[in-house]
Coordinates of C-alpha atoms in Angstrom, one line a residue:
M1 CA 0.5 13.0 1.7
N2 CA -1.5 15.2 -1.2
F3 CA -4.3 13.1 -3.0
D4 CA -5.6 15.8 -5.5
E5 CA -8.3 13.8 -7.2
Q6 CA -9.4 17.3 -9.3
G7 CA -6.0 17.6 -10.4
L8 CA -6.2 13.8 -11.6
G9 CA -9.4 14.3 -13.3
S10 CA -7.9 17.4 -15.4
M11 CA -4.4 15.6 -16.6
D12 CA -6.9 12.6 -17.5
D13 CA -8.9 14.9 -19.3
M14 CA -6.2 16.2 -21.0
L15 CA -4.4 13.2 -22.2
S16 CA -7.8 12.2 -23.5
N17 CA -8.0 15.3 -25.9
K18 CA -4.8 14.5 -26.9
R19 CA -5.6 11.1 -27.8
H20 CA -9.0 11.9 -29.6
E21 CA -7.5 15.0 -31.7
L22 CA -4.6 12.3 -32.6
K23 CA -7.1 9.8 -33.7
K24 CA -8.7 12.4 -35.9
E25 CA -5.7 12.9 -37.6
Q26 CA -4.8 9.7 -37.7
K27 CA -5.5 9.8 -41.7
L28 CA -3.0 12.5 -42.5
S29 CA -0.1 11.4 -40.3
P30 CA 2.2 8.8 -41.3
S31 CA 3.1 7.7 -37.5
L32 CA 0.6 8.2 -34.8
T33 CA 2.8 6.7 -32.4
A34 CA 5.0 9.4 -33.0
Q35 CA 2.5 11.9 -32.3
Y36 CA 1.2 10.1 -29.3
D37 CA 5.0 10.3 -27.9
A38 CA 5.1 13.5 -28.1
A39 CA 2.0 14.6 -26.7
L40 CA 3.0 12.6 -23.4
H41 CA 6.3 14.6 -23.5
S42 CA 4.6 17.6 -24.0
I43 CA 2.5 16.9 -20.9
Y44 CA 5.2 14.9 -18.6
D45 CA 8.7 15.8 -17.7
E46 CA 9.7 12.1 -16.3
L47 CA 7.9 8.4 -16.5
Y48 CA 8.8 5.5 -14.0
E49 CA 7.7 1.9 -13.9
L50 CA 7.6 0.8 -10.1
N51 CA 7.9 -3.1 -9.4
L52 CA 6.5 -3.4 -5.8
T53 CA 6.9 -7.0 -5.8
R54 CA 10.6 -7.1 -6.8
D55 CA 11.7 -3.8 -5.1
T56 CA 12.9 -2.6 -8.4
Y57 CA 12.1 0.7 -10.2
R58 CA 13.4 1.8 -14.3
I59 CA 12.9 5.1 -15.8
L60 CA 10.8 5.0 -19.3
F61 CA 11.3 8.6 -19.8
H62 CA 12.4 11.7 -18.8
V63 CA 13.3 15.2 -20.5
K64 CA 17.2 15.7 -20.4
D65 CA 18.9 18.3 -18.4
K66 CA 15.9 19.4 -16.5
Y67 CA 15.3 17.8 -13.4
I68 CA 18.0 15.9 -11.2
V69 CA 17.5 12.3 -12.2
P70 CA 18.4 8.8 -10.3
P71 CA 20.0 5.9 -12.2
E72 CA 18.0 4.5 -15.0
S73 CA 17.1 1.2 -12.9
G74 CA 17.9 0.1 -9.2
K75 CA 16.5 -0.9 -5.8
L76 CA 12.9 1.5 -5.2
S77 CA 13.3 1.5 -1.3
E78 CA 17.1 2.7 -1.2
T79 CA 16.1 5.1 -4.0
V80 CA 13.4 6.4 -2.4
L81 CA 15.5 7.0 0.8
D82 CA 18.0 8.5 -1.3
V83 CA 15.9 10.8 -3.6
A84 CA 14.2 12.0 -0.3
A85 CA 17.8 13.2 1.0
H86 CA 19.1 14.9 -2.0
T87 CA 16.7 16.0 -4.8
I88 CA 13.8 16.7 -2.9
H89 CA 13.7 20.3 -0.6
P90 CA 14.0 19.5 2.9
E91 CA 10.3 20.9 3.8
D92 CA 9.0 17.8 1.8
K93 CA 11.0 15.5 2.6
E94 CA 8.5 13.8 5.4
G95 CA 5.6 14.4 3.0
F96 CA 7.4 12.6 -0.1
L97 CA 8.7 9.7 2.3
L98 CA 4.6 9.3 3.2
F99 CA 3.5 9.4 -0.6
F100 CA 5.7 6.4 -1.0
D101 CA 4.3 4.2 2.0
L102 CA 3.4 0.8 0.3
Q103 CA 0.8 0.7 2.5
S104 CA -0.9 3.8 2.0
I105 CA -0.6 3.4 -1.9
R106 CA -2.3 0.0 -1.7
K107 CA -4.6 1.2 0.7
A108 CA -5.4 3.8 -1.5
F109 CA -6.1 1.7 -4.5
R110 CA -7.1 -1.8 -3.2
Q111 CA -9.6 -0.1 -0.2
Q112 CA -10.6 3.4 -1.2
R113 CA -10.6 1.8 -5.2
R114 CA -8.7 5.3 -6.1
E115 CA -7.5 4.9 -10.0
S116 CA -5.0 6.9 -9.1
V117 CA -2.6 9.4 -6.3
I118 CA -0.7 12.7 -6.6
G119 CA 1.9 14.3 -4.2
E120 CA 3.6 17.6 -4.9
F121 CA 6.6 18.3 -4.0
R122 CA 9.7 20.4 -4.7
K123 CA 12.2 19.0 -7.1
L124 CA 16.2 19.8 -7.8
R125 CA 16.6 20.8 -11.0
T126 CA 19.9 20.4 -13.0
D127 CA 20.4 24.7 -12.3
G128 CA 20.5 24.1 -8.9
R129 CA 17.1 25.4 -8.1
F130 CA 13.7 23.5 -6.4
H131 CA 10.6 23.7 -8.8
W132 CA 7.6 22.3 -7.8
A133 CA 6.4 19.0 -9.4
S134 CA 3.2 16.6 -9.6
L135 CA 3.5 13.2 -9.1
T136 CA 1.1 10.9 -10.4
V137 CA 1.6 7.0 -9.7
F138 CA -1.3 4.3 -10.8
P139 CA -1.6 0.9 -11.4
I140 CA -0.8 -1.2 -14.3
R141 CA -1.8 -4.5 -15.6
P142 CA 1.3 -6.8 -16.3
E143 CA 2.0 -7.7 -20.1
S144 CA 1.8 -11.3 -19.2
R145 CA -1.0 -13.1 -17.2
A146 CA 1.2 -15.3 -15.6
S147 CA 3.5 -12.7 -13.8
E148 CA 1.9 -11.5 -10.3
D149 CA 4.2 -8.4 -10.0
E150 CA 2.9 -5.6 -8.5
I151 CA 3.7 -2.6 -11.0
L152 CA 3.0 0.8 -10.9
L153 CA 3.4 3.7 -13.4
C154 CA 4.6 7.1 -12.1
F155 CA 4.5 10.3 -14.2
I156 CA 6.0 13.8 -13.0
M157 CA 5.0 17.1 -14.3
D158 CA 6.4 20.3 -13.7
I159 CA 3.8 22.5 -12.0
E160 CA 5.9 25.7 -10.7
G161 CA 4.0 28.5 -13.1
K162 CA 0.6 26.9 -11.1
K163 CA 2.4 26.6 -7.6
R164 CA 3.8 30.3 -7.6
T165 CA 0.4 31.7 -8.7
A166 CA -1.2 29.5 -5.6
E167 CA 1.8 30.7 -3.4
I168 CA 1.2 34.3 -4.0
E169 CA -2.4 34.0 -3.1
A170 CA -1.5 32.2 -0.1
Q171 CA 0.9 34.7 1.2
N172 CA -2.0 37.5 0.6
H173 CA -4.1 35.6 2.7
L174 CA -1.4 35.3 5.3
L175 CA -1.3 38.4 5.5
R176 CA -4.6 39.1 6.2
Y177 CA -4.8 36.6 9.1
R178 CA -1.6 37.9 10.3
Q179 CA -4.4 41.4 11.0
M180 CA -6.8 39.1 12.9
D181 CA -4.7 38.8 15.9
D182 CA -7.5 37.8 17.7
E183 CA -8.0 34.6 15.5
R184 CA -4.5 33.5 16.4
Y185 CA -3.4 31.5 12.9
R186 CA -6.8 29.7 13.3
I187 CA -7.0 29.2 9.6
I188 CA -3.5 27.9 9.1
V189 CA -4.2 25.5 11.8
E190 CA -7.2 24.1 10.4
Q191 CA -5.9 23.7 7.3
T192 CA -2.3 22.0 8.7
G193 CA -3.2 20.3 11.8
A194 CA -0.3 21.9 13.3
M195 CA -0.5 23.3 17.1
V196 CA 1.1 27.1 16.9
F197 CA 3.0 28.6 19.9
E198 CA 3.9 32.1 20.1
W199 CA 6.9 34.2 22.4
N200 CA 6.3 38.3 21.9
Y201 CA 9.5 39.8 23.1
E202 CA 8.0 43.2 22.9
T203 CA 4.7 43.2 24.7
C204 CA 6.3 39.4 26.9
Q205 CA 3.0 38.0 26.1
R206 CA 2.9 34.2 24.9
Y207 CA 0.8 31.8 23.8
V208 CA 0.4 28.0 23.4
D209 CA -2.2 25.9 21.5
P210 CA -4.9 24.9 23.9
R211 CA -4.6 21.5 22.1
L212 CA -0.8 20.7 23.0
S213 CA -1.5 20.2 26.6
E214 CA -4.8 17.9 25.6
V215 CA -2.3 15.8 23.6
L216 CA 1.1 16.0 25.5
C217 CA 2.0 15.4 29.1
G218 CA 3.0 18.4 31.2
D219 CA 1.4 21.4 32.9
Y220 CA 2.1 24.5 30.3
T221 CA -0.2 27.6 32.6
S222 CA 3.0 29.0 34.1
R223 CA 6.4 27.8 32.1
D224 CA 8.0 28.4 29.1
M225 CA 7.0 24.8 26.8
F226 CA 10.8 23.7 26.2
Y227 CA 11.1 23.8 30.3
V228 CA 8.4 21.7 30.7
W229 CA 9.2 19.4 28.4
E230 CA 12.3 18.5 30.3
E231 CA 11.3 19.2 33.9
D232 CA 8.3 17.2 33.6
R233 CA 10.0 14.0 31.4
V234 CA 7.9 14.8 28.2
I235 CA 10.8 14.8 25.8
H236 CA 12.5 11.2 25.1
P237 CA 15.5 10.6 27.3
Q238 CA 18.1 10.1 24.1
D239 CA 16.2 13.1 22.2
L240 CA 17.3 15.7 25.6
S241 CA 20.3 16.5 24.1
K242 CA 19.0 17.4 21.1
L243 CA 16.2 19.5 22.7
Q244 CA 18.9 21.3 24.4
N245 CA 21.2 21.9 21.4
F246 CA 18.1 23.4 19.5
G247 CA 17.1 25.8 21.9
Q248 CA 20.7 26.7 22.3
K249 CA 20.9 27.3 18.4
I250 CA 17.8 29.6 18.7
L251 CA 19.2 31.9 21.7
N252 CA 22.3 31.7 19.2
G253 CA 20.3 33.8 17.0
A254 CA 18.9 31.6 14.4
T255 CA 16.0 33.0 12.3
R256 CA 14.8 29.4 11.2
A257 CA 15.1 26.3 12.6
D258 CA 13.5 22.8 12.9
I259 CA 14.1 19.4 15.0
T260 CA 12.4 16.3 15.0
L261 CA 11.8 14.4 18.5
R262 CA 9.8 11.8 20.2
L263 CA 7.5 13.5 23.1
R264 CA 5.3 11.6 25.7
S265 CA 1.5 11.6 24.6
R266 CA -1.1 11.5 27.2
E267 CA -1.8 7.8 26.4
Q268 CA 2.1 7.7 28.1
E269 CA 3.6 6.7 24.7
F270 CA 6.4 8.5 22.9
R271 CA 5.4 9.7 19.5
W272 CA 7.6 11.7 16.6
Y273 CA 6.8 15.1 16.6
R274 CA 8.5 18.2 14.2
V275 CA 8.9 21.8 15.7
A276 CA 9.8 24.6 13.6
V277 CA 10.5 28.0 15.1
T278 CA 11.2 31.0 13.0
Q279 CA 12.5 34.7 14.8
L280 CA 10.8 37.8 13.7
L281 CA 13.6 40.3 13.7
D282 CA 13.3 44.4 14.3
E283 CA 15.3 46.8 11.9
Q284 CA 17.9 46.9 14.0
G285 CA 18.5 43.2 13.8
H286 CA 17.0 42.1 17.4
A287 CA 14.3 39.3 17.9
K288 CA 11.1 40.8 18.5
R289 CA 8.7 37.6 18.1
F290 CA 9.5 34.2 17.7
I291 CA 6.5 31.8 16.3
G292 CA 6.8 28.0 16.2
S293 CA 4.7 25.1 14.9
L294 CA 4.3 21.4 16.5
T295 CA 3.3 18.7 13.8
D296 CA 2.9 14.9 14.9
V297 CA 5.2 13.4 12.1
D298 CA 5.1 9.7 13.8
D299 CA 3.6 8.2 10.3
T300 CA 6.4 9.5 8.6
V301 CA 8.9 8.9 10.6
K302 CA 8.2 5.5 11.1
S303 CA 8.2 4.7 7.5
E304 CA 11.5 6.5 6.8
L305 CA 12.8 4.2 9.8
A306 CA 11.2 1.1 8.2
L307 CA 12.5 2.0 4.8
K308 CA 15.9 2.2 6.2
Y309 CA 15.4 -0.9 8.3
R310 CA 14.7 -2.6 5.4
A311 CA 18.0 -1.9 3.4
E312 CA 20.1 -2.1 5.9
L313 CA 19.2 -5.1 8.8
D314 CA 18.3 -8.4 8.2
M315 CA 14.4 -8.8 8.7
L316 CA 14.6 -11.6 11.0
T317 CA 17.3 -10.8 13.4
G318 CA 17.6 -7.4 13.5
I319 CA 21.2 -7.4 12.8
Y320 CA 23.1 -5.9 10.0
N321 CA 22.6 -7.7 6.7
V322 CA 25.3 -9.2 4.2
H323 CA 25.9 -5.9 2.6
T324 CA 25.5 -3.4 5.5
F325 CA 28.3 -5.6 7.3
T326 CA 30.4 -5.6 4.7
A327 CA 30.0 -1.8 4.2
K328 CA 30.4 -1.4 7.9
T329 CA 33.1 -3.7 8.2
Q330 CA 35.3 -2.4 5.2
E331 CA 34.8 1.8 6.6
L332 CA 36.3 0.2 10.3
L333 CA 39.2 -1.3 8.6
T334 CA 40.1 1.9 6.8
R335 CA 39.8 4.0 9.6
H336 CA 41.6 1.6 12.1
G337 CA 44.0 0.4 9.7
E338 CA 46.7 0.7 12.4
D339 CA 44.8 -2.1 14.9
R340 CA 44.8 -5.5 14.9
Y341 CA 41.2 -7.2 13.9
A342 CA 40.2 -10.2 12.7
I343 CA 37.0 -12.1 10.6
I344 CA 35.1 -14.7 12.5
R345 CA 32.8 -16.8 10.3
T346 CA 30.3 -18.9 12.1
D347 CA 27.1 -21.5 11.2
I348 CA 25.3 -23.9 13.0
N349 CA 26.0 -27.5 12.8
R350 CA 23.5 -29.4 11.2
F351 CA 20.7 -26.7 11.1
K352 CA 18.7 -28.1 8.7
F353 CA 18.6 -30.7 11.5
I354 CA 16.9 -28.6 13.9
N355 CA 14.5 -27.3 11.0
D356 CA 13.4 -30.7 10.3
I357 CA 12.7 -31.9 13.4
Y358 CA 11.7 -28.7 15.5
G359 CA 10.2 -26.7 12.8
M360 CA 11.0 -23.9 10.9
E361 CA 9.8 -21.7 13.9
E362 CA 12.2 -22.9 16.3
G363 CA 14.8 -22.5 13.5
D364 CA 14.2 -18.8 13.4
K365 CA 14.2 -18.5 17.3
L366 CA 17.4 -19.9 17.4
L367 CA 19.0 -17.7 14.7
C368 CA 17.5 -14.3 16.4
R369 CA 19.2 -16.0 19.7
V370 CA 22.6 -16.6 18.1
A371 CA 22.0 -12.6 16.8
Q372 CA 21.2 -11.8 20.4
T373 CA 24.3 -13.4 21.7
L374 CA 26.5 -11.7 19.5
R375 CA 25.0 -8.1 20.2
E376 CA 25.7 -9.2 24.0
L377 CA 29.5 -10.7 23.3
I378 CA 30.9 -8.9 20.1
P379 CA 33.2 -6.1 22.3
A380 CA 33.0 -2.5 21.3
G381 CA 34.6 -1.2 18.4
G382 CA 33.4 -5.0 16.2
T383 CA 30.9 -5.7 13.8
Y384 CA 29.1 -8.4 13.2
G385 CA 25.8 -9.4 11.1
R386 CA 24.1 -12.6 9.2
L387 CA 25.3 -13.5 5.9
T388 CA 22.8 -16.1 4.8
G389 CA 20.6 -18.7 6.4
D390 CA 22.8 -20.1 9.9
V391 CA 26.0 -18.3 8.4
F392 CA 26.9 -15.2 11.0
C393 CA 30.1 -13.7 10.4
M394 CA 32.1 -11.1 13.2
C395 CA 35.0 -8.5 12.8
V396 CA 36.4 -7.9 16.4
P397 CA 39.1 -6.1 17.7
Y398 CA 41.7 -8.5 19.7
E399 CA 45.6 -8.4 21.0
K400 CA 46.5 -11.8 21.0
E401 CA 44.8 -14.9 18.9
D402 CA 43.9 -16.4 22.2
D403 CA 41.6 -13.6 22.6
L404 CA 39.7 -14.6 19.8
I405 CA 39.6 -18.4 20.9
A406 CA 38.3 -17.3 24.2
L407 CA 35.4 -15.5 22.2
T408 CA 34.4 -18.7 20.4
E409 CA 34.3 -20.5 23.5
R410 CA 31.8 -17.7 25.0
I411 CA 30.0 -18.3 22.1
T412 CA 29.9 -21.6 22.3
V413 CA 28.8 -22.0 25.9
R414 CA 26.0 -19.6 26.0
L415 CA 24.4 -21.6 23.2
E416 CA 24.6 -24.8 24.6
Q417 CA 22.4 -23.5 27.2
Y418 CA 19.6 -23.3 24.4
G419 CA 17.0 -25.3 25.6
I420 CA 15.7 -27.1 22.8
G421 CA 16.3 -31.0 23.7
Y422 CA 19.2 -30.8 21.6
K423 CA 22.9 -29.8 22.0
V424 CA 23.3 -26.8 19.8
S425 CA 27.0 -26.3 18.4
L426 CA 28.9 -23.7 16.2
S427 CA 31.9 -24.2 14.3
F428 CA 34.3 -21.1 13.4
G429 CA 36.6 -20.1 11.0
I430 CA 39.0 -17.4 11.8
C431 CA 41.2 -14.9 9.5
T432 CA 43.2 -12.4 10.9
V433 CA 43.3 -9.2 9.0
D434 CA 47.0 -8.6 8.0
D435 CA 46.0 -6.0 5.0
P436 CA 43.0 -3.4 5.5
E437 CA 42.9 -2.8 2.1
V438 CA 41.9 -6.4 1.4
P439 CA 38.0 -6.8 0.6
V440 CA 35.7 -7.9 3.5
S441 CA 34.2 -10.3 1.0
I442 CA 37.5 -12.0 0.3
L443 CA 38.6 -12.0 4.1
C444 CA 34.7 -13.5 4.8
D445 CA 35.7 -16.4 2.1
W446 CA 38.9 -17.1 4.0
A447 CA 37.5 -17.4 6.9
H448 CA 35.1 -19.8 5.5
L449 CA 38.2 -21.9 4.2
A450 CA 39.0 -22.2 7.8
L451 CA 35.4 -22.9 9.0
K452 CA 35.2 -25.9 6.3
T453 CA 38.4 -27.6 8.0
V454 CA 36.6 -28.3 11.5
K455 CA 32.7 -28.0 10.1
G456 CA 31.0 -31.0 12.1
N457 CA 33.7 -31.6 14.3
L458 CA 33.0 -31.9 17.7
I459 CA 36.2 -32.2 19.4
R460 CA 38.0 -29.1 17.5
R461 CA 35.9 -26.0 16.9
Y462 CA 37.7 -23.8 15.2
A463 CA 40.3 -23.3 12.8
F464 CA 42.7 -20.3 11.6
Y465 CA 43.6 -19.5 8.0
D466 CA 47.2 -19.3 7.4
D467 CA 49.6 -20.2 4.1
T468 CA 49.3 -24.0 5.0
L469 CA 45.5 -24.0 4.6
R470 CA 45.8 -21.8 1.6
A471 CA 48.2 -24.0 0.2
R472 CA 46.0 -27.1 0.7
Q473 CA 42.7 -25.2 -0.3
L474 CA 44.4 -24.5 -3.5
D475 CA 45.9 -27.9 -4.1
E476 CA 42.2 -29.5 -3.3
R477 CA 41.2 -27.2 -6.5
I478 CA 43.4 -28.8 -8.7
I479 CA 42.4 -31.9 -7.8
E480 CA 38.9 -31.4 -7.9
N481 CA 39.5 -29.8 -11.3
E482 CA 41.8 -32.9 -12.8
M483 CA 39.7 -36.1 -11.2
E484 CA 37.5 -36.5 -14.0
D485 CA 40.0 -36.4 -16.6
A486 CA 42.1 -38.7 -14.2
L487 CA 39.5 -41.6 -14.3
R488 CA 38.3 -41.3 -17.9
Q489 CA 42.1 -41.6 -18.7
G490 CA 42.8 -44.4 -16.8
Q491 CA 45.1 -42.5 -14.1
F492 CA 44.3 -44.1 -11.5
V493 CA 46.0 -47.6 -10.9
V494 CA 45.0 -51.0 -8.9
Y495 CA 47.4 -52.6 -6.3
L496 CA 47.4 -55.4 -5.0
Q497 CA 48.8 -56.2 -1.5
A498 CA 48.7 -60.2 -0.2
K499 CA 47.6 -61.6 2.8
H500 CA 49.7 -64.5 4.4
D501 CA 48.1 -67.0 6.7
I502 CA 50.7 -66.9 9.5
R503 CA 50.3 -70.6 10.3
T504 CA 51.1 -71.8 6.8
R505 CA 52.9 -68.9 5.7
Q506 CA 50.5 -69.5 2.5
V507 CA 49.2 -66.3 0.5
V508 CA 45.4 -66.9 1.2
G509 CA 43.7 -63.6 -0.3
A510 CA 44.6 -59.8 -1.3
E511 CA 43.9 -56.1 -0.4
A512 CA 43.0 -54.2 -3.8
L513 CA 44.6 -50.7 -3.6
V514 CA 44.3 -47.4 -5.4
R515 CA 46.8 -44.9 -6.4
W516 CA 47.0 -42.2 -8.9
L517 CA 49.6 -42.0 -11.3
H518 CA 49.8 -38.5 -12.1
P519 CA 51.4 -37.3 -15.9
R520 CA 53.2 -34.9 -14.3
E521 CA 53.6 -35.1 -10.8
G522 CA 54.4 -39.3 -10.6
L523 CA 52.3 -41.4 -8.0
L524 CA 50.4 -39.5 -5.6
A525 CA 50.0 -40.9 -1.9
P526 CA 46.1 -41.5 -1.1
A527 CA 46.0 -39.0 1.8
R528 CA 46.5 -36.5 -0.7
F529 CA 43.4 -37.1 -2.5
I530 CA 41.1 -39.8 -0.6
P531 CA 39.6 -37.7 1.9
L532 CA 38.9 -35.2 -0.2
F533 CA 37.1 -37.4 -2.3
E534 CA 35.2 -38.6 0.8
R535 CA 34.1 -35.3 1.2
N536 CA 33.1 -34.3 -1.9
G537 CA 31.4 -37.6 -3.1
F538 CA 33.7 -39.1 -5.8
V539 CA 35.0 -41.9 -4.0
V540 CA 32.0 -43.3 -4.6
R541 CA 32.5 -43.6 -8.3
L542 CA 36.3 -44.3 -7.5
D543 CA 35.0 -47.4 -5.6
E544 CA 33.5 -48.4 -8.9
F545 CA 36.0 -48.3 -10.9
V546 CA 38.0 -50.5 -8.1
W547 CA 35.5 -52.8 -8.2
E548 CA 35.2 -53.4 -11.9
E549 CA 39.4 -53.5 -12.2
C550 CA 39.4 -56.3 -9.4
C551 CA 36.4 -58.3 -11.5
K552 CA 38.7 -58.1 -14.5
I553 CA 41.8 -59.4 -12.5
L554 CA 39.6 -62.4 -11.1
R555 CA 38.3 -63.3 -14.7
R556 CA 41.9 -62.9 -15.8
W557 CA 43.4 -65.3 -13.5
I558 CA 40.7 -67.8 -14.4
D559 CA 41.2 -67.7 -18.3
D560 CA 44.9 -68.3 -17.4
G561 CA 43.8 -71.6 -15.3
V562 CA 45.1 -69.8 -12.2
T563 CA 43.0 -70.5 -8.7
P564 CA 41.7 -67.1 -7.8
L565 CA 42.0 -65.9 -4.4
P566 CA 39.0 -63.8 -2.4
L567 CA 39.9 -60.2 -3.3

């Protein structure tokens, strides 16, 4: 990251001078605001508002058709990654991501009390070329004191001309340094902090920065560096193939190459390093000199991985969040449209009770245990993620429905062993994928409908979504839409079923029953609406209606001189 305090001072002076000149001309100008805006636009090419609290941004101004710009607004963390990948020069990507590391920015403003920070990077223009641009970031106060959002302004200014002059000067310096063989890039190393290594094919000489053996494990006295990394297990096991491919690329004649990998330090911890090499060729095109540098980029890579983690994974459990699960599952179904897959949705019965009795921390541990169980039990070729709260979803391949039932049973048995003094139980809704083009969000909703039919049932813990269930769900939605009007319009009717004394054969009372006299479908059976009313709570209002009707009946009997019977 390049924090250029001198550069900031120069730009602030420029702005101050502009404002001073505009104030002196205020009496002559009908629109001071327009002139002030024009002055800003003459200095800066782009202006962004960054909301760190909400992880959002928006473009306040940009010069048309100059630089490639992102959408007018969006998610800040995702856009930083996208800009770094597509519109920042590859050699500047690491510095750009480190520049937008929130902890570093906050430290600069809060602890170091900087008024602003500046970074310089090569940015892609609309003509396909990269130009150097200066990024200035500083905090602003929100318009409302009630707002607690942390907001920054980011100005972008083209400094290509300045950089070209600086690069010519740097190249002249570099030529002088190369003539000083005894110095071995001393000044370059001091400026960049990189460790330099070299192989000279013509003289069979090699050079490795002495600091390398002080920082990394391995013995570099008699062997080539790459062999040391492999033979002394300096390279991380997962990066060994990358190193081998990198070496082969150089042997195949690549004049420039770079790679980022993990190397073991003297403290026995793996850190990320960037290895960049250049081969100098003779007039016949044969390699004559091999120069490389090794740079510690551990902080940069970890910042990039953290941004990616927040964008793609659930922060608590470490598995896919709802957006990534949906995208990865849609990709999976599209790629394997001929295979059989099913969506399984599950949640924890009475999870709120667990949170209330054992505390939120214990509830979070249980959610992490569910995620770990899915990692261990979901078969290869499947996806899984946490949608929200205690709701998880899976997409798994299967051959027959019994395979899906067996999977739910294995998950249930594994979680029943979770020891908190309370038997953890889950309910499952299963939707087989008959058409891979149906959106994953719809498939999850259908699995949710199936889950609702067994939610809280300790005997039957899973249900499949089918046409019968769909028809029933649609019928229930229709009933729910009409129940309020039915009560208000008197469509519910109370019937009395007589109760007899079997010894005297006399009527001794009656039981009040309610029926729905539907204007289009006629008399509806109680089994069609009573269970739904009991689930959604409308049965309370219906009970009140029946009570009131029974009281009216009793009052009418008394008024007619009939001895009332118990109802």
